[in-house]
Each structure stands twice: as C-alpha cells, then as structure tokens.
Amino acid sequence: KRVVTDSAQITDAELRASIAAFRARIGYARPRVVCFTSARAFDACFPGVRAPRTWGQQAAAIGDSEVWVMPSTSGLAAGLRPQMRAVLADLAAARREVAA
C-alpha cells in the first residue's frame, strides 16, 4: 500500500504478495463482475490464462464473480482506447442479458 505515479514502479513480487488479500476482499464483497484495468495484475492473479492482448471476459472467476480484462486506462495506453470501449460495451451488454 503505497502511492505510485506509474504502475511499472510496482514489482512483480509486490503484485504476487497482494493476491491473497485481493481475492479475500473480492470474496467478501461478492461483486457480480471484477474488471481488471491492468492486464499485468490479471496475469499475476491468473498466470497463463490470458493470451496477450486478449480483452474482455476471461476463463477465470473469483468466487462467483465474472472476471474481465480491459487495456489500461493510463495515458500511455491511449492507442488502446477503442479496445477499452469495446470491452465496456460488451460487459454492459452481458450484464443486461443476465438482468433480462
């Protein structure tokens, strides 16, 4: 738990060390969906599950929560904005289908 201005300052070891606490918080809150805005964080939680640049719903879950991944919201990933919008649109559509 520290403030950084660039997620690259977070080491892989720090990411791995935070996984158990993250999963516990998600398990407690029980959201319907978890959407990672960092492929790196998703890949730390679910090694080998996601092919590179594969966005959207993933073949993974945290408890009963669906897991989605979208490109980073960082300005450094501005070129991936269309993919980000597509993931959010797909997520919204999927949730509408479940609610119907």
JSON list of C-alpha atoms in Angstrom, two decimals:
[
{"chain": "A", "resi": 1, "resn": "LYS", "atom": "CA", "xyz": [0.00, 0.00, 0.00]},
{"chain": "A", "resi": 2, "resn": "ARG", "atom": "CA", "xyz": [1.84, 2.99, -1.33]},
{"chain": "A", "resi": 3, "resn": "VAL", "atom": "CA", "xyz": [1.24, 5.74, -3.82]},
{"chain": "A", "resi": 4, "resn": "VAL", "atom": "CA", "xyz": [2.97, 5.47, -7.18]},
{"chain": "A", "resi": 5, "resn": "THR", "atom": "CA", "xyz": [2.57, 7.55, -10.30]},
{"chain": "A", "resi": 6, "resn": "ASP", "atom": "CA", "xyz": [3.44, 4.70, -12.64]},
{"chain": "A", "resi": 7, "resn": "SER", "atom": "CA", "xyz": [2.33, 1.10, -12.16]},
{"chain": "A", "resi": 8, "resn": "ALA", "atom": "CA", "xyz": [5.70, -0.01, -13.54]},
{"chain": "A", "resi": 9, "resn": "GLN", "atom": "CA", "xyz": [7.06, 1.01, -10.12]},
{"chain": "A", "resi": 10, "resn": "ILE", "atom": "CA", "xyz": [5.15, -1.92, -8.59]},
{"chain": "A", "resi": 11, "resn": "THR", "atom": "CA", "xyz": [7.29, -5.02, -8.67]},
{"chain": "A", "resi": 12, "resn": "ASP", "atom": "CA", "xyz": [6.08, -8.45, -9.71]},
{"chain": "A", "resi": 13, "resn": "ALA", "atom": "CA", "xyz": [6.83, -9.62, -6.18]},
{"chain": "A", "resi": 14, "resn": "GLU", "atom": "CA", "xyz": [4.54, -6.90, -4.77]},
{"chain": "A", "resi": 15, "resn": "LEU", "atom": "CA", "xyz": [1.76, -7.96, -7.15]},
{"chain": "A", "resi": 16, "resn": "ARG", "atom": "CA", "xyz": [2.10, -11.62, -6.18]},
{"chain": "A", "resi": 17, "resn": "ALA", "atom": "CA", "xyz": [2.18, -10.72, -2.48]},
{"chain": "A", "resi": 18, "resn": "SER", "atom": "CA", "xyz": [-1.11, -8.83, -2.78]},
{"chain": "A", "resi": 19, "resn": "ILE", "atom": "CA", "xyz": [-3.11, -11.61, -4.50]},
{"chain": "A", "resi": 20, "resn": "ALA", "atom": "CA", "xyz": [-4.39, -13.38, -1.37]},
{"chain": "A", "resi": 21, "resn": "ALA", "atom": "CA", "xyz": [-5.65, -10.15, 0.22]},
{"chain": "A", "resi": 22, "resn": "PHE", "atom": "CA", "xyz": [-7.21, -9.05, -3.08]},
{"chain": "A", "resi": 23, "resn": "ARG", "atom": "CA", "xyz": [-9.05, -12.35, -3.51]},
{"chain": "A", "resi": 24, "resn": "ALA", "atom": "CA", "xyz": [-10.24, -12.16, 0.12]},
{"chain": "A", "resi": 25, "resn": "ARG", "atom": "CA", "xyz": [-11.65, -8.64, -0.39]},
{"chain": "A", "resi": 26, "resn": "ILE", "atom": "CA", "xyz": [-13.43, -9.72, -3.58]},
{"chain": "A", "resi": 27, "resn": "GLY", "atom": "CA", "xyz": [-14.76, -12.82, -1.83]},
{"chain": "A", "resi": 28, "resn": "TYR", "atom": "CA", "xyz": [-16.11, -10.69, 0.99]},
{"chain": "A", "resi": 29, "resn": "ALA", "atom": "CA", "xyz": [-17.71, -8.07, -1.27]},
{"chain": "A", "resi": 30, "resn": "ARG", "atom": "CA", "xyz": [-19.06, -10.67, -3.74]},
{"chain": "A", "resi": 31, "resn": "PRO", "atom": "CA", "xyz": [-19.44, -8.39, -6.79]},
{"chain": "A", "resi": 32, "resn": "ARG", "atom": "CA", "xyz": [-21.02, -9.89, -9.88]},
{"chain": "A", "resi": 33, "resn": "VAL", "atom": "CA", "xyz": [-18.11, -8.72, -12.01]},
{"chain": "A", "resi": 34, "resn": "VAL", "atom": "CA", "xyz": [-14.48, -7.81, -11.48]},
{"chain": "A", "resi": 35, "resn": "CYS", "atom": "CA", "xyz": [-12.89, -5.88, -14.35]},
{"chain": "A", "resi": 36, "resn": "PHE", "atom": "CA", "xyz": [-9.14, -5.53, -14.29]},
{"chain": "A", "resi": 37, "resn": "THR", "atom": "CA", "xyz": [-7.82, -2.32, -15.82]},
{"chain": "A", "resi": 38, "resn": "SER", "atom": "CA", "xyz": [-4.38, -3.84, -15.82]},
{"chain": "A", "resi": 39, "resn": "ALA", "atom": "CA", "xyz": [-3.50, -6.93, -17.80]},
{"chain": "A", "resi": 40, "resn": "ARG", "atom": "CA", "xyz": [-0.38, -7.21, -15.68]},
{"chain": "A", "resi": 41, "resn": "ALA", "atom": "CA", "xyz": [-2.42, -7.50, -12.47]},
{"chain": "A", "resi": 42, "resn": "PHE", "atom": "CA", "xyz": [-4.77, -10.04, -14.06]},
{"chain": "A", "resi": 43, "resn": "ASP", "atom": "CA", "xyz": [-1.82, -12.08, -15.30]},
{"chain": "A", "resi": 44, "resn": "ALA", "atom": "CA", "xyz": [-0.33, -12.06, -11.79]},
{"chain": "A", "resi": 45, "resn": "CYS", "atom": "CA", "xyz": [-3.61, -13.41, -10.36]},
{"chain": "A", "resi": 46, "resn": "PHE", "atom": "CA", "xyz": [-4.22, -15.89, -13.17]},
{"chain": "A", "resi": 47, "resn": "PRO", "atom": "CA", "xyz": [-0.88, -16.86, -14.74]},
{"chain": "A", "resi": 48, "resn": "GLY", "atom": "CA", "xyz": [-1.18, -18.42, -18.16]},
{"chain": "A", "resi": 49, "resn": "VAL", "atom": "CA", "xyz": [-4.94, -17.89, -18.52]},
{"chain": "A", "resi": 50, "resn": "ARG", "atom": "CA", "xyz": [-4.97, -14.94, -20.92]},
{"chain": "A", "resi": 51, "resn": "ALA", "atom": "CA", "xyz": [-3.35, -14.76, -24.32]},
{"chain": "A", "resi": 52, "resn": "PRO", "atom": "CA", "xyz": [-1.58, -11.43, -24.98]},
{"chain": "A", "resi": 53, "resn": "ARG", "atom": "CA", "xyz": [-3.94, -8.61, -25.99]},
{"chain": "A", "resi": 54, "resn": "THR", "atom": "CA", "xyz": [-7.00, -10.75, -25.28]},
{"chain": "A", "resi": 55, "resn": "TRP", "atom": "CA", "xyz": [-9.51, -8.40, -23.73]},
{"chain": "A", "resi": 56, "resn": "GLY", "atom": "CA", "xyz": [-13.00, -8.99, -22.37]},
{"chain": "A", "resi": 57, "resn": "GLN", "atom": "CA", "xyz": [-14.44, -11.79, -20.27]},
{"chain": "A", "resi": 58, "resn": "GLN", "atom": "CA", "xyz": [-11.86, -14.34, -19.23]},
{"chain": "A", "resi": 59, "resn": "ALA", "atom": "CA", "xyz": [-11.98, -18.06, -18.47]},
{"chain": "A", "resi": 60, "resn": "ALA", "atom": "CA", "xyz": [-11.47, -17.29, -14.80]},
{"chain": "A", "resi": 61, "resn": "ALA", "atom": "CA", "xyz": [-13.55, -16.34, -11.78]},
{"chain": "A", "resi": 62, "resn": "ILE", "atom": "CA", "xyz": [-13.03, -15.12, -8.26]},
{"chain": "A", "resi": 63, "resn": "GLY", "atom": "CA", "xyz": [-15.67, -16.93, -6.25]},
{"chain": "A", "resi": 64, "resn": "ASP", "atom": "CA", "xyz": [-18.92, -16.23, -8.09]},
{"chain": "A", "resi": 65, "resn": "SER", "atom": "CA", "xyz": [-17.55, -13.08, -9.75]},
{"chain": "A", "resi": 66, "resn": "GLU", "atom": "CA", "xyz": [-17.02, -13.00, -13.51]},
{"chain": "A", "resi": 67, "resn": "VAL", "atom": "CA", "xyz": [-13.61, -11.70, -14.46]},
{"chain": "A", "resi": 68, "resn": "TRP", "atom": "CA", "xyz": [-12.99, -9.29, -17.33]},
{"chain": "A", "resi": 69, "resn": "VAL", "atom": "CA", "xyz": [-9.83, -7.56, -18.52]},
{"chain": "A", "resi": 70, "resn": "MET", "atom": "CA", "xyz": [-9.50, -4.33, -20.46]},
{"chain": "A", "resi": 71, "resn": "PRO", "atom": "CA", "xyz": [-6.49, -2.30, -21.53]},
{"chain": "A", "resi": 72, "resn": "SER", "atom": "CA", "xyz": [-5.00, 0.07, -19.02]},
{"chain": "A", "resi": 73, "resn": "THR", "atom": "CA", "xyz": [-6.73, 3.39, -18.52]},
{"chain": "A", "resi": 74, "resn": "SER", "atom": "CA", "xyz": [-3.30, 5.02, -18.43]},
{"chain": "A", "resi": 75, "resn": "GLY", "atom": "CA", "xyz": [-2.50, 7.75, -20.90]},
{"chain": "A", "resi": 76, "resn": "LEU", "atom": "CA", "xyz": [0.41, 5.57, -22.00]},
{"chain": "A", "resi": 77, "resn": "ALA", "atom": "CA", "xyz": [-2.16, 3.12, -23.40]},
{"chain": "A", "resi": 78, "resn": "ALA", "atom": "CA", "xyz": [-4.16, 5.77, -25.28]},
{"chain": "A", "resi": 79, "resn": "GLY", "atom": "CA", "xyz": [-3.79, 3.79, -28.52]},
{"chain": "A", "resi": 80, "resn": "LEU", "atom": "CA", "xyz": [-5.94, 1.04, -26.98]},
{"chain": "A", "resi": 81, "resn": "ARG", "atom": "CA", "xyz": [-8.97, 3.24, -26.28]},
{"chain": "A", "resi": 82, "resn": "PRO", "atom": "CA", "xyz": [-11.12, 1.52, -28.95]},
{"chain": "A", "resi": 83, "resn": "GLN", "atom": "CA", "xyz": [-10.47, -1.86, -27.31]},
{"chain": "A", "resi": 84, "resn": "MET", "atom": "CA", "xyz": [-11.30, -0.39, -23.90]},
{"chain": "A", "resi": 85, "resn": "ARG", "atom": "CA", "xyz": [-14.62, 0.97, -25.20]},
{"chain": "A", "resi": 86, "resn": "ALA", "atom": "CA", "xyz": [-15.40, -2.40, -26.80]},
{"chain": "A", "resi": 87, "resn": "VAL", "atom": "CA", "xyz": [-14.80, -4.29, -23.54]},
{"chain": "A", "resi": 88, "resn": "LEU", "atom": "CA", "xyz": [-17.02, -1.89, -21.60]},
{"chain": "A", "resi": 89, "resn": "ALA", "atom": "CA", "xyz": [-19.78, -2.17, -24.22]},
{"chain": "A", "resi": 90, "resn": "ASP", "atom": "CA", "xyz": [-19.53, -5.99, -24.16]},
{"chain": "A", "resi": 91, "resn": "LEU", "atom": "CA", "xyz": [-19.61, -6.00, -20.37]},
{"chain": "A", "resi": 92, "resn": "ALA", "atom": "CA", "xyz": [-22.68, -3.76, -20.28]},
{"chain": "A", "resi": 93, "resn": "ALA", "atom": "CA", "xyz": [-24.44, -5.95, -22.86]},
{"chain": "A", "resi": 94, "resn": "ALA", "atom": "CA", "xyz": [-23.59, -9.12, -20.95]},
{"chain": "A", "resi": 95, "resn": "ARG", "atom": "CA", "xyz": [-24.97, -7.70, -17.72]},
{"chain": "A", "resi": 96, "resn": "ARG", "atom": "CA", "xyz": [-28.18, -6.56, -19.49]},
{"chain": "A", "resi": 97, "resn": "GLU", "atom": "CA", "xyz": [-28.66, -10.11, -20.80]},
{"chain": "A", "resi": 98, "resn": "VAL", "atom": "CA", "xyz": [-28.31, -11.53, -17.31]},
{"chain": "A", "resi": 99, "resn": "ALA", "atom": "CA", "xyz": [-30.78, -8.99, -15.90]},
{"chain": "A", "resi": 100, "resn": "ALA", "atom": "CA", "xyz": [-33.39, -9.72, -18.59]}
]
